[in-house]
Short mmCIF file of C-alpha atoms in Angstrom, two decimals:
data_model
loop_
_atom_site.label_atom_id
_atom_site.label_comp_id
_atom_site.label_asym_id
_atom_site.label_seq_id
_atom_site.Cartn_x
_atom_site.Cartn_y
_atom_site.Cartn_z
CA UNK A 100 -181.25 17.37 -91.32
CA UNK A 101 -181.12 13.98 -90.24
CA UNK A 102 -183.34 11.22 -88.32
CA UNK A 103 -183.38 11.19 -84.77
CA UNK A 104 -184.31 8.25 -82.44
CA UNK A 105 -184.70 8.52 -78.94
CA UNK A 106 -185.79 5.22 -76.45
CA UNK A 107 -187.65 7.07 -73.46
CA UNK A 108 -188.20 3.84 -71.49
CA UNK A 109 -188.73 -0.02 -71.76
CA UNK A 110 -184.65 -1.59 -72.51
CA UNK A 111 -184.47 -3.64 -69.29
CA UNK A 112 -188.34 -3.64 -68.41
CA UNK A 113 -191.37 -5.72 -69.40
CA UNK A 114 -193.50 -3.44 -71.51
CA UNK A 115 -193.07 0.68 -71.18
CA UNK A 116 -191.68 0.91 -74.35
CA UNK A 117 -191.60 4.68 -75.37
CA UNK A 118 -189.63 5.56 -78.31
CA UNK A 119 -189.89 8.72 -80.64
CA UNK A 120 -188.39 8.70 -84.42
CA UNK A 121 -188.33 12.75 -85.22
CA UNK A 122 -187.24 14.29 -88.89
CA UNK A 123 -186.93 18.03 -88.81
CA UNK A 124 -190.11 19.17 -86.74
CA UNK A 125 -192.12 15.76 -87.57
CA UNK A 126 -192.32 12.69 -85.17
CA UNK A 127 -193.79 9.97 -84.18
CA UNK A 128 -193.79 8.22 -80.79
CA UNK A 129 -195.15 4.71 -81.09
CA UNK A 130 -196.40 3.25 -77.40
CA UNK A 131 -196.97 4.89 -74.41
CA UNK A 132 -197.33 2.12 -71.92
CA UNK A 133 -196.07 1.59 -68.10
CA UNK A 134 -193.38 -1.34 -67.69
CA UNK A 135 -195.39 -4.29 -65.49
CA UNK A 136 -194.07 -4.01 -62.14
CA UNK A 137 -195.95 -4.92 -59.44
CA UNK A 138 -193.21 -4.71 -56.51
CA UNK A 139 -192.20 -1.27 -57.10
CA UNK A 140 -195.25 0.20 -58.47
CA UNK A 141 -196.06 3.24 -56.31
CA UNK A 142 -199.58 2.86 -56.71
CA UNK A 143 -200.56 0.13 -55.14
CA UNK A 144 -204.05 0.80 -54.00
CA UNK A 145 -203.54 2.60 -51.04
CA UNK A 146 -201.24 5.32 -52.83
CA UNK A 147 -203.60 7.23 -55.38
CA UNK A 148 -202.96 9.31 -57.96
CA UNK A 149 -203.38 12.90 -57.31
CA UNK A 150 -206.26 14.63 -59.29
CA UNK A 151 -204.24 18.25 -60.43
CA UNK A 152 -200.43 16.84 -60.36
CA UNK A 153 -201.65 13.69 -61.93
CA UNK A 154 -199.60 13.69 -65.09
CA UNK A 155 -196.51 15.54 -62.94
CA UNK A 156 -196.57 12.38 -60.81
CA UNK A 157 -196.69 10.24 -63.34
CA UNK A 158 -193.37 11.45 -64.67
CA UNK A 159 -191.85 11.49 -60.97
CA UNK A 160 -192.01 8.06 -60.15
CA UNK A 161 -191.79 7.15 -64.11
CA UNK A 162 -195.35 6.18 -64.86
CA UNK A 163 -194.17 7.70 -67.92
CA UNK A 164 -190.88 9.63 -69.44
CA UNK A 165 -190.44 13.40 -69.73
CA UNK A 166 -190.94 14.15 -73.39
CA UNK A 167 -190.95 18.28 -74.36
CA UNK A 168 -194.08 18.91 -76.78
CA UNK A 169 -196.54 15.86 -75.30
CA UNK A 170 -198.54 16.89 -72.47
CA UNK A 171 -200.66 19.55 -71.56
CA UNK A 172 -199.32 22.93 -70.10
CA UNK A 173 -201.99 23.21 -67.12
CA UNK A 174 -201.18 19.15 -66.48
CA UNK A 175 -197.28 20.23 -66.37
CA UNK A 176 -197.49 23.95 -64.60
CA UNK A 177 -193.86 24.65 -65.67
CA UNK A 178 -192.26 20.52 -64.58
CA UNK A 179 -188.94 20.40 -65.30
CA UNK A 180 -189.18 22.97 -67.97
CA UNK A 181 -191.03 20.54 -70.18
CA UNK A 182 -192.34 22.35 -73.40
CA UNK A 183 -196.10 22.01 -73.00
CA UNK A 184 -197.94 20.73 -76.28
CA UNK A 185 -199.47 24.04 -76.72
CA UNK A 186 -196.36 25.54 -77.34
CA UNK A 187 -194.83 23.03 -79.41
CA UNK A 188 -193.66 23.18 -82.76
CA UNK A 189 -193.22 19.71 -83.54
CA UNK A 190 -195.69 17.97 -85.65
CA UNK A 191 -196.52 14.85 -83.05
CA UNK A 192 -198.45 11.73 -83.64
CA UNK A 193 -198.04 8.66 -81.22
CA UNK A 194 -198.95 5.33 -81.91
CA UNK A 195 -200.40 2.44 -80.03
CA UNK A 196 -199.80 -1.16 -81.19
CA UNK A 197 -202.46 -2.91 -78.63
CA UNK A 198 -204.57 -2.21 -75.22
CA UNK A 199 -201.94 -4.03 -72.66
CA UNK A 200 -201.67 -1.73 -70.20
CA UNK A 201 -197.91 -2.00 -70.36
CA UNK A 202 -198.16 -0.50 -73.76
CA UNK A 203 -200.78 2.36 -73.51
CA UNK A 204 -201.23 2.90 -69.54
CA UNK A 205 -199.93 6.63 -70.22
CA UNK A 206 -201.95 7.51 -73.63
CA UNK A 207 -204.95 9.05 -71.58
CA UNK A 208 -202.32 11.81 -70.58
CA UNK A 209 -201.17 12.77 -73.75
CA UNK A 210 -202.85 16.65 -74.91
CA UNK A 211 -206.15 16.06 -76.76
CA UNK A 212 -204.50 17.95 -79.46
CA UNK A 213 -201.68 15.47 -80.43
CA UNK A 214 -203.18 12.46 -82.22
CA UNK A 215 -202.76 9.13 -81.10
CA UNK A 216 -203.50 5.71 -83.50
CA UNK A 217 -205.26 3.47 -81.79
CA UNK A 218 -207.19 0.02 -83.76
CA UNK A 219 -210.54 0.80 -82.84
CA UNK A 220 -211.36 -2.54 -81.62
CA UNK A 221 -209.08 -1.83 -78.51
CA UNK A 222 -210.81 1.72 -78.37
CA UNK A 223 -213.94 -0.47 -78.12
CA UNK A 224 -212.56 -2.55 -74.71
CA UNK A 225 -210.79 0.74 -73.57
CA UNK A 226 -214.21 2.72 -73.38
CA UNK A 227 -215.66 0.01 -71.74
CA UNK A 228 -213.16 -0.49 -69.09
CA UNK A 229 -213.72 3.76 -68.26
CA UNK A 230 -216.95 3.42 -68.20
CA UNK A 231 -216.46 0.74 -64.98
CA UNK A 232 -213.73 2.61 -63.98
CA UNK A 233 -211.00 0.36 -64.91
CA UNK A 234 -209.88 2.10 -67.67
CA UNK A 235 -206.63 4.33 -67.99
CA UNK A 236 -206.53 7.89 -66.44
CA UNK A 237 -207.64 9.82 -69.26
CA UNK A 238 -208.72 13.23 -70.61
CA UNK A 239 -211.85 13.58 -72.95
CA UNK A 240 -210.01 12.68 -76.24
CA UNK A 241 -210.87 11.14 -79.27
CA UNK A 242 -208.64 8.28 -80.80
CA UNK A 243 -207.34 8.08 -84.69
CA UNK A 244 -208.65 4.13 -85.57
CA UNK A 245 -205.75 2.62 -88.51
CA UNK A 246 -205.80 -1.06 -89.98
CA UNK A 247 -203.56 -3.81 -91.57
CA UNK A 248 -201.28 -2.44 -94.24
CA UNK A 249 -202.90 1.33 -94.08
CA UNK A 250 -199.80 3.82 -94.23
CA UNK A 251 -200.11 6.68 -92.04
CA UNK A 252 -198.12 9.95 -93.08
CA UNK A 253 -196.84 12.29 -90.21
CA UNK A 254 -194.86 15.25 -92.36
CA UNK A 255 -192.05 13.21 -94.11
CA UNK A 256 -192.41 9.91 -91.81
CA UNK A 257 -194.32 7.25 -92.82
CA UNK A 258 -195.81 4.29 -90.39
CA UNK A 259 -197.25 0.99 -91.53
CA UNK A 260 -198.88 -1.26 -89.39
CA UNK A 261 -198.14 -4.78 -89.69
CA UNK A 262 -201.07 -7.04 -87.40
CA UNK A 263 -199.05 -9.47 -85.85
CA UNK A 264 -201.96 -10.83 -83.75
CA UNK A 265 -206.15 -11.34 -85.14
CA UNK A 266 -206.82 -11.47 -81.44
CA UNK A 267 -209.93 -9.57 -80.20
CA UNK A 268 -208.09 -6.36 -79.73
CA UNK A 269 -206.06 -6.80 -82.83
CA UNK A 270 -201.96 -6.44 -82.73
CA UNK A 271 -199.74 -4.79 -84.29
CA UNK A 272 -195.69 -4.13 -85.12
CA UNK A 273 -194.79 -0.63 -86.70
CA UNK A 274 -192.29 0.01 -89.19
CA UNK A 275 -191.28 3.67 -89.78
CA UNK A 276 -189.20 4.90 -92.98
CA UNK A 277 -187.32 8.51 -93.04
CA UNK A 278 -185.36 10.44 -95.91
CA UNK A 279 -182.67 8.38 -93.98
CA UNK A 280 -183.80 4.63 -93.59
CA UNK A 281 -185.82 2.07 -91.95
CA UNK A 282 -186.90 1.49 -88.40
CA UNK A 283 -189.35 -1.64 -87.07
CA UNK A 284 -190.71 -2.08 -83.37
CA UNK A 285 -192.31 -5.87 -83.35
CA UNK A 286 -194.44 -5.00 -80.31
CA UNK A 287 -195.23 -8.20 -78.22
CA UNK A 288 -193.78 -10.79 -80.46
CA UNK A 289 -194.18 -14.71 -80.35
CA UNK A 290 -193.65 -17.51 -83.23
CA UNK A 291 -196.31 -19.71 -81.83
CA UNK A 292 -199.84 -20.34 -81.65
CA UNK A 293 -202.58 -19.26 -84.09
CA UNK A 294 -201.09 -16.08 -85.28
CA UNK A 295 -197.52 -17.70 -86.38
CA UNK A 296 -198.59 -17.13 -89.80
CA UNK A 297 -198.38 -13.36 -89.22
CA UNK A 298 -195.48 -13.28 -87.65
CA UNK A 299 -193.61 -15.25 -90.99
CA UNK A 300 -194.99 -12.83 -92.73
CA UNK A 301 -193.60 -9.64 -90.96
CA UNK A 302 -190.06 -11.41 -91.17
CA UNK A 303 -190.25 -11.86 -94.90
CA UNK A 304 -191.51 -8.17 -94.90
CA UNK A 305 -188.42 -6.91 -93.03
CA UNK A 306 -186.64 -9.32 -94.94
CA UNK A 307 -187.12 -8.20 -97.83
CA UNK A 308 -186.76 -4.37 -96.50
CA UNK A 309 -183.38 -4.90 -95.49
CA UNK A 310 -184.67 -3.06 -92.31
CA UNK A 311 -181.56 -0.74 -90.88
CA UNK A 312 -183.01 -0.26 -87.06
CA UNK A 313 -185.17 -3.47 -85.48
CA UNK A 314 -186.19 -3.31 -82.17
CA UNK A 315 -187.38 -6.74 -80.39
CA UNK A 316 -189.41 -7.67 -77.74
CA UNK A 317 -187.33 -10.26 -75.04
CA UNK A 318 -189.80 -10.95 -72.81
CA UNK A 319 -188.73 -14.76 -72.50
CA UNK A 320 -185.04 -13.51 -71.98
CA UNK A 321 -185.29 -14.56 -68.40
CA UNK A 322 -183.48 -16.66 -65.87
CA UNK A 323 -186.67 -18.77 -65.45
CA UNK A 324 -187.28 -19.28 -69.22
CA UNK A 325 -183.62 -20.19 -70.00
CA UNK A 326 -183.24 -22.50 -67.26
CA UNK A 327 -185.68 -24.56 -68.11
CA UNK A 328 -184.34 -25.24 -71.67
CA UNK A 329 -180.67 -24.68 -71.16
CA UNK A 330 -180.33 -25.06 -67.79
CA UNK A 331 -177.69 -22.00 -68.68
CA UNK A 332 -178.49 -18.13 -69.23
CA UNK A 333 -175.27 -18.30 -71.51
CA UNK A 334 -177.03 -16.27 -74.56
CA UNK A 335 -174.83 -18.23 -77.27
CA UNK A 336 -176.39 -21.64 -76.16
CA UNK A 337 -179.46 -20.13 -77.43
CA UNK A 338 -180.02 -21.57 -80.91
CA UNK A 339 -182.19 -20.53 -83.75
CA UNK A 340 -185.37 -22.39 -83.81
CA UNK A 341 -189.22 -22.08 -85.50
CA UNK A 342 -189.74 -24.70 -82.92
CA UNK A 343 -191.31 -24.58 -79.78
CA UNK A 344 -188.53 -26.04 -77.41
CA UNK A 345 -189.14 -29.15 -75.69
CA UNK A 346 -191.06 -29.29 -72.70
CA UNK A 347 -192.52 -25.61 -73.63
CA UNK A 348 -196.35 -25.62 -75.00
CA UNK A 349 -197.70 -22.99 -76.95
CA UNK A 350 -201.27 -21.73 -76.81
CA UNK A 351 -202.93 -24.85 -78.55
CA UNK A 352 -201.42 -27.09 -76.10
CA UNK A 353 -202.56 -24.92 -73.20
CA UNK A 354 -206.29 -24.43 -74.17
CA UNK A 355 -206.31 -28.49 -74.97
CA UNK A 356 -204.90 -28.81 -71.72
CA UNK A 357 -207.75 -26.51 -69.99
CA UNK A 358 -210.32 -27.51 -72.02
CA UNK A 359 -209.51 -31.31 -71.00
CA UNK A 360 -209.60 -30.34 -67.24
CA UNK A 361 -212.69 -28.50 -67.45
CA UNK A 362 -214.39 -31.66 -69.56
CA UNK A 363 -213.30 -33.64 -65.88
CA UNK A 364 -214.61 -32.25 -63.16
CA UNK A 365 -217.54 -32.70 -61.57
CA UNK A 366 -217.98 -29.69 -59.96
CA UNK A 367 -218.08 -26.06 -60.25
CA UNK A 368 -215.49 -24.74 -61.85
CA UNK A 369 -214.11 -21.18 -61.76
CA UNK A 370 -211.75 -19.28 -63.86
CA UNK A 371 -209.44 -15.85 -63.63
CA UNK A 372 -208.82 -14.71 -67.43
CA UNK A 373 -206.74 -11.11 -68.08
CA UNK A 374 -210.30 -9.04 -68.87
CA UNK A 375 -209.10 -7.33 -71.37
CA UNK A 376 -209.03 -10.38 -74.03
CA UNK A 377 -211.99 -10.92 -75.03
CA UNK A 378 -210.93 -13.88 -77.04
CA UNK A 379 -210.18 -15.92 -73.57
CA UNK A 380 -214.03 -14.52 -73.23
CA UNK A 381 -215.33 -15.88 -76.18
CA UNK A 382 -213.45 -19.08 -75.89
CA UNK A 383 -214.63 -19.83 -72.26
CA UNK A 384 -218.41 -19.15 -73.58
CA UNK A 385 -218.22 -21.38 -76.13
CA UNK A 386 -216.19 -23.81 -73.73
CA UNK A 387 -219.04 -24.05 -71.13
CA UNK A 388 -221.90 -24.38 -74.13
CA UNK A 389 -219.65 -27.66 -75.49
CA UNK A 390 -219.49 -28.99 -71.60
CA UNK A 391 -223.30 -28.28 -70.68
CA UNK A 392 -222.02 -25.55 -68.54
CA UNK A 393 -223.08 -22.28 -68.69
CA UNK A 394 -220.34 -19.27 -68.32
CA UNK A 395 -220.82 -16.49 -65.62
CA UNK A 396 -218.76 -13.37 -65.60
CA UNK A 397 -218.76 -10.44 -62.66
CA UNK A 398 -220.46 -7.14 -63.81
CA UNK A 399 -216.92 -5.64 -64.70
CA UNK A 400 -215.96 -8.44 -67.15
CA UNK A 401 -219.69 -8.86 -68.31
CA UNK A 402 -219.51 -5.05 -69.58
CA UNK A 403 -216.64 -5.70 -71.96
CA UNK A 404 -218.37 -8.73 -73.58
CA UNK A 405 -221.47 -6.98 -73.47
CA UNK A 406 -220.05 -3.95 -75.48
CA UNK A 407 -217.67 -5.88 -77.33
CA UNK A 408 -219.78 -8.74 -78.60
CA UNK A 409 -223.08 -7.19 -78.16
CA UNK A 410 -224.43 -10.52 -76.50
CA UNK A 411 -226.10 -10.53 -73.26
CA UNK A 412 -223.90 -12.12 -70.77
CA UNK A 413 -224.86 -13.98 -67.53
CA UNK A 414 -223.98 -12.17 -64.44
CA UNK A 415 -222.35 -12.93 -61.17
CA UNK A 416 -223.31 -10.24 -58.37
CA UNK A 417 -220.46 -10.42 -56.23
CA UNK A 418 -220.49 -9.29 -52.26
CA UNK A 419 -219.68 -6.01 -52.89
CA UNK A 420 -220.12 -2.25 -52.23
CA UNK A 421 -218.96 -1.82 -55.95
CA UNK A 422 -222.53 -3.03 -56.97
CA UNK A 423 -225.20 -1.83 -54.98
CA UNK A 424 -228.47 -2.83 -54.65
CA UNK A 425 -230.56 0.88 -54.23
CA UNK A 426 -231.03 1.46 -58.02
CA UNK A 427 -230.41 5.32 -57.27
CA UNK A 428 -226.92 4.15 -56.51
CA UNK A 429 -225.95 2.38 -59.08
CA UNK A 430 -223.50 3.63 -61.82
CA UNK A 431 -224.95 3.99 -65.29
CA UNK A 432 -223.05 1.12 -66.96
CA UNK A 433 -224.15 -1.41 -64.51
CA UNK A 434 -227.70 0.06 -64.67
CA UNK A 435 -227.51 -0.46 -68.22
CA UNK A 436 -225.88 -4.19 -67.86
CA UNK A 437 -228.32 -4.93 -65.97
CA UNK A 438 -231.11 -4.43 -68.52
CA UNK A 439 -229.16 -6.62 -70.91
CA UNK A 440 -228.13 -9.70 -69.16
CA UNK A 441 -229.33 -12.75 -66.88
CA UNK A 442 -228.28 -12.68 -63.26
CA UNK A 443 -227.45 -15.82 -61.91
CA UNK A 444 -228.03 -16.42 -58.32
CA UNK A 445 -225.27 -18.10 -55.49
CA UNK A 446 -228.56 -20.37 -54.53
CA UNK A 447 -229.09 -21.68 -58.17
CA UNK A 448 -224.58 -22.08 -58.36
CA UNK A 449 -225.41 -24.06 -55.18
CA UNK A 450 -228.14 -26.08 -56.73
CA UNK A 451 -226.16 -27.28 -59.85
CA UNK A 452 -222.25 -26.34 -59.45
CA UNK A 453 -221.87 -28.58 -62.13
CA UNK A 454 -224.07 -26.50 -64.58
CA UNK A 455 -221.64 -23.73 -64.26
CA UNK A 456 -218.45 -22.32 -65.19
CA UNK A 457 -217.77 -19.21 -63.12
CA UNK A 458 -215.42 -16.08 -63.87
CA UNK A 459 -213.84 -14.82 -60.68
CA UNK A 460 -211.10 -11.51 -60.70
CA UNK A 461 -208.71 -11.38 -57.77
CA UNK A 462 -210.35 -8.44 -56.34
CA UNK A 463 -213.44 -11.18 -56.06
CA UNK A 464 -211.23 -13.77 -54.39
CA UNK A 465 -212.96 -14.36 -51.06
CA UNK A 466 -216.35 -14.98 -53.09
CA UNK A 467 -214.40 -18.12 -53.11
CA UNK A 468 -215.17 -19.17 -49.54
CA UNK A 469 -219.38 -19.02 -50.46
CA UNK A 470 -218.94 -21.35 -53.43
CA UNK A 471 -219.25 -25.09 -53.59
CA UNK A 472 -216.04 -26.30 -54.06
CA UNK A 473 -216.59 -29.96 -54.07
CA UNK A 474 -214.92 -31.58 -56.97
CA UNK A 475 -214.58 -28.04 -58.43
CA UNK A 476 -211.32 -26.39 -60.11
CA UNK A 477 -209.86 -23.16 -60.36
CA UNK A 478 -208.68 -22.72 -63.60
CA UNK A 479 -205.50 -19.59 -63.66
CA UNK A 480 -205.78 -18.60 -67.49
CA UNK A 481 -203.33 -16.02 -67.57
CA UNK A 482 -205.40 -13.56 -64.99
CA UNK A 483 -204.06 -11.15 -62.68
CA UNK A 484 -201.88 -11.92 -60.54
CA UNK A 485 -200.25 -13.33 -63.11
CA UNK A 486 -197.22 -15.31 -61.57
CA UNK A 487 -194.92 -15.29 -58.23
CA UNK A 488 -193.14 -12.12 -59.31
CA UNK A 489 -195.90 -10.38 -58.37
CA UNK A 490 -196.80 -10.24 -54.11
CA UNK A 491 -200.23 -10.34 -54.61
CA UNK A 492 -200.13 -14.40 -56.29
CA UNK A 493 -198.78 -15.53 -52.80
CA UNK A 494 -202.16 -14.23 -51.18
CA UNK A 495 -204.15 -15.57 -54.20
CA UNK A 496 -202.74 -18.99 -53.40
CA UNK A 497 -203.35 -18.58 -49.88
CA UNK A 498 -206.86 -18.15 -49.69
CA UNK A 499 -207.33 -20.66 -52.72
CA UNK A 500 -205.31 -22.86 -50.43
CA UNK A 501 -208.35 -22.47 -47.73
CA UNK A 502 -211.22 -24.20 -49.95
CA UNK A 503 -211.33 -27.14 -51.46
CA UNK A 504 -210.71 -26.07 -55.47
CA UNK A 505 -208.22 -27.33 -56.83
CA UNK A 506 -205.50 -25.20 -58.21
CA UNK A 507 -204.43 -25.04 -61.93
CA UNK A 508 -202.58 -23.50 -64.30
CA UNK A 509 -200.05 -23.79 -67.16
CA UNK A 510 -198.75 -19.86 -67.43
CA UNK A 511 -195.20 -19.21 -66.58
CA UNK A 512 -194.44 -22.26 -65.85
CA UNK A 513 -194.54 -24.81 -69.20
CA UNK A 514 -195.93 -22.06 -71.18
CA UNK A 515 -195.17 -18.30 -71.95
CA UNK A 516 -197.18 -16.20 -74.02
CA UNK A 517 -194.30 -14.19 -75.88
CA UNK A 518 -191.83 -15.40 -78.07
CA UNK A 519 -189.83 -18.27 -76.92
CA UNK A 520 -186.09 -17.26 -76.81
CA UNK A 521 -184.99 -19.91 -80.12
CA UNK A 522 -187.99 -18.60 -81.86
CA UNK A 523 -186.83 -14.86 -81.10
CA UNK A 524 -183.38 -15.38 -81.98
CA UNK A 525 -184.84 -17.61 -85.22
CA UNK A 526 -186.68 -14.29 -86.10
CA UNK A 527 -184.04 -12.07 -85.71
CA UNK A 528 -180.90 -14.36 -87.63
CA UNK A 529 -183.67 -14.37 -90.73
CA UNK A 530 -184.71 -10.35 -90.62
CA UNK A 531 -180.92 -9.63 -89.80
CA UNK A 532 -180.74 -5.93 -89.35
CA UNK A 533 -178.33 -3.99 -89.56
CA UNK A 534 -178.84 -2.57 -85.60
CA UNK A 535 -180.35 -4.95 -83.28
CA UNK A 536 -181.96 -3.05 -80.28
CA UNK A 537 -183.56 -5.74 -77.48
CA UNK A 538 -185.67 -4.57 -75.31
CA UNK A 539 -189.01 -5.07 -73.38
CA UNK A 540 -187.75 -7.51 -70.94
CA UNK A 541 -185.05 -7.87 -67.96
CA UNK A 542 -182.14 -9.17 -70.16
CA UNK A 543 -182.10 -7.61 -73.60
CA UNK A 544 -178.36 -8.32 -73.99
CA UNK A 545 -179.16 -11.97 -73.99
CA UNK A 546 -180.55 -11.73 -77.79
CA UNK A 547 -177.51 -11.26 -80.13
CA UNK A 548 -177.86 -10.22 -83.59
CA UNK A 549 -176.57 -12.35 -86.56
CA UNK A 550 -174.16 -9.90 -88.52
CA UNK A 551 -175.36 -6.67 -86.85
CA UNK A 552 -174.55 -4.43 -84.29
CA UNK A 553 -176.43 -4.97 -80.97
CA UNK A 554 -177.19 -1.55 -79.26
CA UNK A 555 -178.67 -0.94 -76.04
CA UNK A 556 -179.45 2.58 -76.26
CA UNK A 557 -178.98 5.07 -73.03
CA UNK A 558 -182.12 5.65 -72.26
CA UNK A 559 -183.52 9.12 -73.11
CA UNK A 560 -180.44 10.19 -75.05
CA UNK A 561 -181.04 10.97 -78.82
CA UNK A 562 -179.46 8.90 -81.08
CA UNK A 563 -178.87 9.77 -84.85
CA UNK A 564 -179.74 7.09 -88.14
CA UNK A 565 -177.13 7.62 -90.70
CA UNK A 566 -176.15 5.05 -93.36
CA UNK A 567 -177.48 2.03 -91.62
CA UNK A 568 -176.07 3.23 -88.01
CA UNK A 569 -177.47 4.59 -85.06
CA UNK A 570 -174.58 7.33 -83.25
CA UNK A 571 -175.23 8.94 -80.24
CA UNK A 572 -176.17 13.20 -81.93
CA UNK A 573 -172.91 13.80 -79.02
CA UNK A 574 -170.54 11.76 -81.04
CA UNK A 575 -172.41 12.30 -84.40
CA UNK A 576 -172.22 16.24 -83.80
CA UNK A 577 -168.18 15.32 -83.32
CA UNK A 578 -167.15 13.50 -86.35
CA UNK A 579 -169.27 15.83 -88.35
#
């Protein structure tokens, strides 16, 4: 009997990382995210997901990967001859390291019966994004919460997780040990800002491990990223470094940077956060308190702090059918929202722009066009759209373009929230494992390991861990 590994998805994507570790009839699978992909995703807001083939769909246009023994046998109705979880005999757990949608889009789809680890600080955000119906597809589940350090025993596996981020949601990288060896996923990794502490510590921790398998997020990897350090993409240019590379800021710089602007203006000032972190929520409410400003969020983003914090928010109504007026039509969670926060009106904005500072979502753009925009600023903290890969940041520009805000941001341009590409490679020369698998981002091949073997597996082939090695089970099954 020996250990199996299998990567389902994520080598030459950002995020979807799906990989499965199996001894004899135990596994786990840790992540079950959907790579970020705006230009090719096929629902795009006009496409929707259908209600009875929802999961089948999913695994057509590779939402997520066919895995035998994970989903439901009424969701599958015979797919591709997938073995339905009901009928499985493996002993399943999968494993979530934080609430990015590129890392647990899928996890609502898994059978109820299979457990899935999830840090119950995320579970907190989760609920409250399906209660506004941004959440993930899901069915009525329950979720296994795990901390720091806690070791989690699935037959003769063992998990720990290692936080590599104290944000909000809390962050995590997993290492897994078999009867055969060692195997570490760092999640979203980075070697800067507040949480570089954590990160030392999970490479003295694989250090002194002597982890066999490492697999490392490359997020940075890219043309974009290189080029402005290098002005190359040649990989062996790229130099190990604790550093943050000149020019590049990490996230001190950039909330100086914001903070400073904000401190400037004069007028209203809006902002366009990812609404998931409630950190960024936190840190924009205390923000507006130290600038005699006070901080506004639409209904949707209001929720989360509300549940999260357990504060009562202000409230920005926007012009929308999403939030009706007729009490007997509104949802329960803004009913309840209601009841426990302060609306703020576009006549007292108006009044005093500079009193405020004002969260606005891209679905919420054209609320733009009502807002005094004299000597205001729109502040892009990291908010969807994120950046020009996707199509929809052309349109955001466009209509910002057509008021008088002024436009800033620092994200993918002199800052990048993963793990700058010296850092990465830093990280990697000091673990030094024995198999090197890059992944989560568009040029894995770019990070080389020290004295290792770099492998970029074929995706959804098994693979088999023996002395140190990963061999494709074919070739294994040959020499044995």
């Amino acid at each position: 009997m020996k250990t199996k590994f299998t990567m389902h998805t994520g080598l030459y994507t950002i995020g979807g990382v799906v990989c499965s570790v199996q001894y004899g009839k135990d596994r786990v699978i840790f992540e079950m995210g959907s790579a970020y992909s705006p230009v090719t995703d096929v629902y795009d807001g006009i496409v929707l997901p259908r209600s009875k083939a929802w999961v089948r769909d999913a695994i057509r246009v590779e939402k997520i990967p066919p895995i035998h023994g994970l989903y439901r046998k009424e969701d599958l109705d015979g797919f591709m001859d997938l073995v339905p979880a009901e009928e499985s005999d493996l002993n399943t757990a999968v494993f979530i390291t934080h609430i990015h949608l590129d890392h647990m889009a899928g996890m609502g789809m898994i059978a109820p019966q299979i457990p899935v680890y999830l840090h119950k600080n995320g579970e907190i955000i989760e609920r409250a994004l399906e209660a506004t119906g941004e959440g993930v597809p899901t069915l009525e589940r329950e979720y296994l919460p795990f901390e720091d350090g806690e070791l989690i025993t699935v037959g003769e596996i063992t998990l720990l997780p290692i936080m590599t981020s104290r944000r909000s949601y809390k962050q995590f990288g997993f290492f897994i040990t078999t009867p055969d060896g060692t195997i570490h996923w760092t999640g979203d990794f980075s070697l800067h800002g507040e949480d570089t502490d954590l990160a030392i510590r999970e490479m003295e921790f694989l250090k002194a491990e002597n982890v066999d398998v490492l697999l490392c997020d490359t997020t940075a990897f890219m043309d974009e990223v290189l080029l402005q350090m290098y002005d190359t993409t040649d990989p062996t240019k790229i130099l190990p470094s604790r550093e943050v590379p000149p020019g590049m800021l990490d996230s001190k710089d950039v909330n100086e940077k914001l903070f400073a602007i904000l401190q400037e203006q004069k007028g209203l000032c809006v902002f366009n956060y990812y609404q998931r972190e409630m950190d960024e929520a936190m840190r924009f409410i205390e923000w507006a308190e130290q600038v005699n400003r006070i901080c506004v969020f639409e209904p949707d983003c209001a929720y989360i702090v509300y549940k999260f914090y357990q504060i009562k928010p202000n409230i920005f109504i926007p012009d929308s059918e999403r939030y009706p007026e007729d009490p007997g039509l509104q949802p329960d969670w803004f009913k309840e929202l209601l009841k426990n926060s302060t609306v703020v009106s576009l006549d007292e904005i108006k009044a005093n722009p500079a009193g405020y500072l004002l969260q606005n979502s891209y679905r919420h753009i054209l609320e733009l066009f009502d807002l005094p925009a004299k000597d205001g600023a729109y502040l892009h903290a990291d908010g969807i759209p994120i950046g020009a890969f996707d199509p929809a940041y052309e349109n955001l520009l466009r209509i910002i373009n057509r008021t008088d805000f002024k436009y800033v941001t620092f994200f993918c341009k002199n800052y990048f929230g993963h793990g700058y590409p010296p850092q990465v490679k830093y990280f990697v020369d000091e673990v030094d494992p024995k198999v090197l698998i890059p992944c989560h981002g568009f040029n894995p091949e770019r990070l080389l390991p020290k004295n290792g073997v770099q492998l970029l597996p074929i995706e959804g082939e098994t693979y088999i861990l023996d002395n140190g090695k990963l061999i494709l089970e074919k070739e294994y099954e040959q020499q044995n």
